[in-house]
Every structure is written in C-alpha cells, then in structure tokens.
GROMACS .gro file of C-alpha atoms in nm:
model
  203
    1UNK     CA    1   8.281  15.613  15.343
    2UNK     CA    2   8.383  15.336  15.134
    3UNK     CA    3   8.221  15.185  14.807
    4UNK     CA    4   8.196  14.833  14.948
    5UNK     CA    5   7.976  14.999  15.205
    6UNK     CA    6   7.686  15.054  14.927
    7UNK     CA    7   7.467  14.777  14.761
    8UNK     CA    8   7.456  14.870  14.370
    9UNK     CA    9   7.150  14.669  14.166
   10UNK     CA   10   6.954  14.608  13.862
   11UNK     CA   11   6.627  14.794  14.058
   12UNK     CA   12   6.299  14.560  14.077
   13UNK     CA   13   5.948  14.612  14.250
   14UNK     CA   14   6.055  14.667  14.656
   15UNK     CA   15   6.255  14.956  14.534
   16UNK     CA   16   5.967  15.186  14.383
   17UNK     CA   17   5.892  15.282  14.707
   18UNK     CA   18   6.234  15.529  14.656
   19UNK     CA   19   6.046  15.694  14.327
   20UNK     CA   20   5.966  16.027  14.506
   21UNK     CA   21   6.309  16.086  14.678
   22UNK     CA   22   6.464  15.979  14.346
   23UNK     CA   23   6.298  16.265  14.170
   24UNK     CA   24   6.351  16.518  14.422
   25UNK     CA   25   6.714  16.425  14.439
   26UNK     CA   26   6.766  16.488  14.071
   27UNK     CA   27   6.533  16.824  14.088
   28UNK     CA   28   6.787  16.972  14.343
   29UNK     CA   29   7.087  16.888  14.185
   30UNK     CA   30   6.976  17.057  13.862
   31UNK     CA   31   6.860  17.390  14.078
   32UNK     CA   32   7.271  17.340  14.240
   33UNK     CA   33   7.368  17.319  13.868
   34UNK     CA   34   7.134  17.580  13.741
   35UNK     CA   35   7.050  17.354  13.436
   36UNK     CA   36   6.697  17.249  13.346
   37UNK     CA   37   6.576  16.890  13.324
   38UNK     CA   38   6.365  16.676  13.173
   39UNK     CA   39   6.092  16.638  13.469
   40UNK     CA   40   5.983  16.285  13.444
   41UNK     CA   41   5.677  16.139  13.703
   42UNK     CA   42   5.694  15.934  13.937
   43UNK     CA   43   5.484  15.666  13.728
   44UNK     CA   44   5.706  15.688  13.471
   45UNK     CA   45   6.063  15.644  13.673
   46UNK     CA   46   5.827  15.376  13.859
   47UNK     CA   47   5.777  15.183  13.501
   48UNK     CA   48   6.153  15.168  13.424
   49UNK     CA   49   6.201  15.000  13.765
   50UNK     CA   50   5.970  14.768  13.682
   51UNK     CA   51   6.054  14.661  13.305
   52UNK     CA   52   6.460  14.630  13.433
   53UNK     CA   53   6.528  14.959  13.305
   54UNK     CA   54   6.708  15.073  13.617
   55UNK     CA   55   6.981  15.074  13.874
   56UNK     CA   56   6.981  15.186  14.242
   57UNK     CA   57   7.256  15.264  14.475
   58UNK     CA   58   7.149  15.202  14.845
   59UNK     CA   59   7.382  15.269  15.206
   60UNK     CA   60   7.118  15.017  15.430
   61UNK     CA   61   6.827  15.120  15.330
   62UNK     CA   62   6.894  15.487  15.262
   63UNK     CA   63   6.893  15.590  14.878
   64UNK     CA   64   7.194  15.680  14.764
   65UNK     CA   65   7.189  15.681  14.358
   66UNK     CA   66   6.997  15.595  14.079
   67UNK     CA   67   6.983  15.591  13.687
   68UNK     CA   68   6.769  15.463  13.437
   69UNK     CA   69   6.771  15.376  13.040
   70UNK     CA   70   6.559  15.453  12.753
   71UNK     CA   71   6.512  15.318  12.357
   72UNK     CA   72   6.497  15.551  12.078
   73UNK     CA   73   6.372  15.444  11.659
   74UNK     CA   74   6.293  15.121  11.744
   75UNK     CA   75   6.581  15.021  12.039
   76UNK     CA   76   6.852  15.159  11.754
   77UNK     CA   77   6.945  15.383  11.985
   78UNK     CA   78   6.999  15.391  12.359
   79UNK     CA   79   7.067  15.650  12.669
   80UNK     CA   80   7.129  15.607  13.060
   81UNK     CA   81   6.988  15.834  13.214
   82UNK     CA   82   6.868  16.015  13.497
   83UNK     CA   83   7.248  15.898  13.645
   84UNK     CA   84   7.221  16.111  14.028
   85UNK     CA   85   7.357  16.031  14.365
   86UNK     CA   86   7.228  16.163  14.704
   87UNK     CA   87   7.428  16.444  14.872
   88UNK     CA   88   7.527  16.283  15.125
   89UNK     CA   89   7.681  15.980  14.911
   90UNK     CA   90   7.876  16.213  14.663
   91UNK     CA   91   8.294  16.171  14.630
   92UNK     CA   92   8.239  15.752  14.741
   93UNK     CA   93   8.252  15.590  14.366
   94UNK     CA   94   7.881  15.550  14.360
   95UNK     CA   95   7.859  15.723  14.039
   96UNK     CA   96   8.090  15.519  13.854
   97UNK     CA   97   7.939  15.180  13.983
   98UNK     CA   98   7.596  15.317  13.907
   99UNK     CA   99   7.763  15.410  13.535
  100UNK     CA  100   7.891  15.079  13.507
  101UNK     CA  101   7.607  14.841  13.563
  102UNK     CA  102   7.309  15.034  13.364
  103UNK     CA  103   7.582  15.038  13.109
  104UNK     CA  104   7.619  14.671  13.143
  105UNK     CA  105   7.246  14.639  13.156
  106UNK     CA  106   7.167  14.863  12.849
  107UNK     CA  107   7.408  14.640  12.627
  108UNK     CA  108   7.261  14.327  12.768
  109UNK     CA  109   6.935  14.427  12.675
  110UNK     CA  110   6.998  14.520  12.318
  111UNK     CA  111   7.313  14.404  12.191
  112UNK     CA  112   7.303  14.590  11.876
  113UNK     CA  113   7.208  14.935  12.009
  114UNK     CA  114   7.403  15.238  11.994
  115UNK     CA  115   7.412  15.413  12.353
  116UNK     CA  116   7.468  15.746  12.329
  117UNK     CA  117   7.506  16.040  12.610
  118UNK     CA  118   7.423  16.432  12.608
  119UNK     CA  119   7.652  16.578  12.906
  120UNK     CA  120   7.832  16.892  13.007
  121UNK     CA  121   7.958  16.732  13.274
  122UNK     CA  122   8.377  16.650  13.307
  123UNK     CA  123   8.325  16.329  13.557
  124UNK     CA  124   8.046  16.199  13.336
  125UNK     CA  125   8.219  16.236  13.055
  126UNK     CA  126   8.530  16.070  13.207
  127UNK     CA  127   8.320  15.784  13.255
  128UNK     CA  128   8.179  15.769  12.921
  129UNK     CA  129   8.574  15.777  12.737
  130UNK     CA  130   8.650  15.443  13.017
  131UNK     CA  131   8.341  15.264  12.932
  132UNK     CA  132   8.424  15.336  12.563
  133UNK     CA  133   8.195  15.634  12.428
  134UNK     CA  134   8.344  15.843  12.186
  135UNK     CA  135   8.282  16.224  12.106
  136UNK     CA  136   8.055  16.276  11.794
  137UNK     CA  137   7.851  16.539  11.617
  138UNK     CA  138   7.518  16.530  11.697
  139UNK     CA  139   7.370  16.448  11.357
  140UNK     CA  140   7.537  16.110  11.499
  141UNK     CA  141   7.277  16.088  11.727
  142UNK     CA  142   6.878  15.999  11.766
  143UNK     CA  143   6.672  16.177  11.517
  144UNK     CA  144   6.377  16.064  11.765
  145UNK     CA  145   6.161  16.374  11.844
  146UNK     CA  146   6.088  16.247  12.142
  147UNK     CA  147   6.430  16.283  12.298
  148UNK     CA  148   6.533  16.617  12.179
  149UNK     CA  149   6.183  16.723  12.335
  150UNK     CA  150   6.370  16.670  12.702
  151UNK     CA  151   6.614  16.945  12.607
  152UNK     CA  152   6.336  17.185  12.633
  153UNK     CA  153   6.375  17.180  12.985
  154UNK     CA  154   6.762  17.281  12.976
  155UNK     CA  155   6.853  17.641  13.055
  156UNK     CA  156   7.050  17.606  12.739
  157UNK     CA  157   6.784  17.510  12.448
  158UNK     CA  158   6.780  17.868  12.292
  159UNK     CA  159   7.165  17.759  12.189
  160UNK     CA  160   7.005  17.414  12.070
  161UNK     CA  161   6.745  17.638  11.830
  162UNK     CA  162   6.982  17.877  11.743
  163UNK     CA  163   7.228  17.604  11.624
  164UNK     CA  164   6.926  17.419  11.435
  165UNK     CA  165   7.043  17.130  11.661
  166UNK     CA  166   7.385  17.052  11.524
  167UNK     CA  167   7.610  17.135  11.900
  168UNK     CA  168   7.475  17.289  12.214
  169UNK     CA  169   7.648  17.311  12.551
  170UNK     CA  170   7.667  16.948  12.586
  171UNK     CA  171   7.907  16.694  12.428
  172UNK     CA  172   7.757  16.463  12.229
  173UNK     CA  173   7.945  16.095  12.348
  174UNK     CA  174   7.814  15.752  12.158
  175UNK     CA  175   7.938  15.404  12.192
  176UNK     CA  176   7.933  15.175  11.915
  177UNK     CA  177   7.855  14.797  12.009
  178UNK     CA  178   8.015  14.669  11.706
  179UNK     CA  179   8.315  14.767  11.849
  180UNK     CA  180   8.355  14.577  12.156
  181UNK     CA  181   8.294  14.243  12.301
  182UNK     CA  182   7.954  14.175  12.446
  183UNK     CA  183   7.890  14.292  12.842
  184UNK     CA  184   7.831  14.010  13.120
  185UNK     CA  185   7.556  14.094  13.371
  186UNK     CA  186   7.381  13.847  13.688
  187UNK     CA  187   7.195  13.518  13.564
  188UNK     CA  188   6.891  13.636  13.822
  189UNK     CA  189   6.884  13.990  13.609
  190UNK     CA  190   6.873  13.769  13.262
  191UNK     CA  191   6.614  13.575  13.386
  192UNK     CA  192   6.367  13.879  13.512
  193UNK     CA  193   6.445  13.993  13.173
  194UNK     CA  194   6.325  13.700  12.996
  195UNK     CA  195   6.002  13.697  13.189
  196UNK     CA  196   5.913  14.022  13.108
  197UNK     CA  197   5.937  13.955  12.720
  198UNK     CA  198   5.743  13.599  12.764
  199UNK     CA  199   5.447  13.821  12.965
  200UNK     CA  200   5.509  14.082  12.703
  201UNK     CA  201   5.465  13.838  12.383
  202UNK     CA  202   5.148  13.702  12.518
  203UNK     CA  203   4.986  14.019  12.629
   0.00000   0.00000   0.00000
C-alpha cells in the first residue's frame, strides 16, 4: 500500500462520525503496548474536530489515522496528540504525514507557542528530531496541572511520583518557534480558522 493511496486532512464536521472508532483504535494500541492512556470522550475528541484541532488519515472512506492538539497556560504551550493509525494502515507513512500536518497546523494556529511531546516511542521520536523538537528536561515543559493529570493513566506514573516529576519513562522533546521560519498550511484551513475566532469573539 502506498501513501498516495490515503487522503491526509485538517478534520472538519463530516468526519466526527469516525469519533468512536478513533477512540477504540487508540484504546487497543495502548492494551498492544501495555501503557495507560489518557481516556478522552468521544465529545471531547468530537470538539477538537470541530474547532480545527485535528487531522485524519482516511484509505476511501475507511479510517486510517488520526491526531489531535491541545493549549496549555494560556496557548504558551502546545502538544499533538492522540497521533494513532489503524492496524491495518501501519508501515505505509501515514504516521509521518499525520505528524507533519497537525504539526503544521499547531504552528499555524499559534505562532509563538512552544509544542512540546511526552513519548517513549523511537519512530515518534524520530519524527519529532526531523520536524525540529529537541530533547529537554521536563521542568522545560508545561507546569499546567491539567496535562500532567493525563499521565495518571500511564502504567508508568509511580516513576513520575517517585521522581517528583523531573524524568519518567518518556523523553521529554520541545520545539522552539523562535527558532525556525513560520509553517505554510491550505488557504481553505486558514479561512475555517478565521471563522471560528469571528463566531468566537462575538459569542
């Protein structure tokens, strides 16, 4: 199976109807893995696809990957997430394309954010050192509660305790904007974008 064979896009409305096989996707993996997660619903991943928080990978109409992003103190700080691909997809590049536009998305967004990435994982973090992440200490990281709360899920969070959160089993990766030219992402994106903040500003 090749990569041109696979539609990769900023994920809008017709595409929430892939929420629940989303979820279950990344809920099997992690059992494969024997990792924990942070279980999100399926209103929640729903709401990212909706605000153009999202990317989604599809063969046809079959699902075949998916990722998200969210904003920590204030949009200061930023994450992908959630990055999966089907099964039956895996070993075809989808990953990396996946990778590649929420990253492009995520610095589109917020051009001043730091985007940052928790991952044991040797291809992710391959992909993180291309797209320009860097390895860093944790304390380098969000202080937002709220994201450290997902670890709580992991297999591994008595390591995160024990270490008063300064390293666990992950890597700590961050990329710093200030470092590299601006990303380019599709005029039809921008423009969802910029109709979400007008409905937003007048709400």
């Amino acid at each position: 199976m090749d990569i041109s064979e696979f539609t990769v896009e900023v994920a809008s409305e017709e595409h929430v109807k892939y929420v629940d096989e989303i979820l279950a996707t990344i809920e099997d993996a992690a059992k494969v893995r024997g990792t924990g997660i942070a279980r999100r619903k399926p209103e929640y991943v729903a709401q990212k696809i909706r605000e153009v928080k999202a990317v989604i990978a599809l063969h046809g109409e079959r699902f075949a990957g998916f990722s998200y992003i969210e904003t920590w103190e204030g949009k200061h700080y930023v994450t992908t997430s959630g990055l999966i691909v089907h099964p039956d997809f895996r070993g075809c590049g989808v990953a990396k394309k996946i990778k590649d536009l929420t990253f492009s998305l995520a610095r589109i967004r917020w051009p001043h954010a730091k985007i940052f990435s928790l991952t044991s994982g040797a291809a992710v973090m391959a992909m993180n050192t291309a797209l320009g992440y860097k390895p860093v200490t944790f304390a380098e990281l969000t202080h937002d509660e709220a994201f450290w709360k997902g670890c709580e899920g992991c297999v591994n969070v008595d390591v995160l305790r024990r270490t008063g959160r300064k390293y666990c089993i992950c890597t700590g990766m961050l990329f710093d904007p200030e470092e590299h030219l601006p990303a380019k992402i599709p005029q039809e994106v921008l423009d969802r974008i910029k109709k979400i903040d007008a409905e937003k500003s007048t709400s």
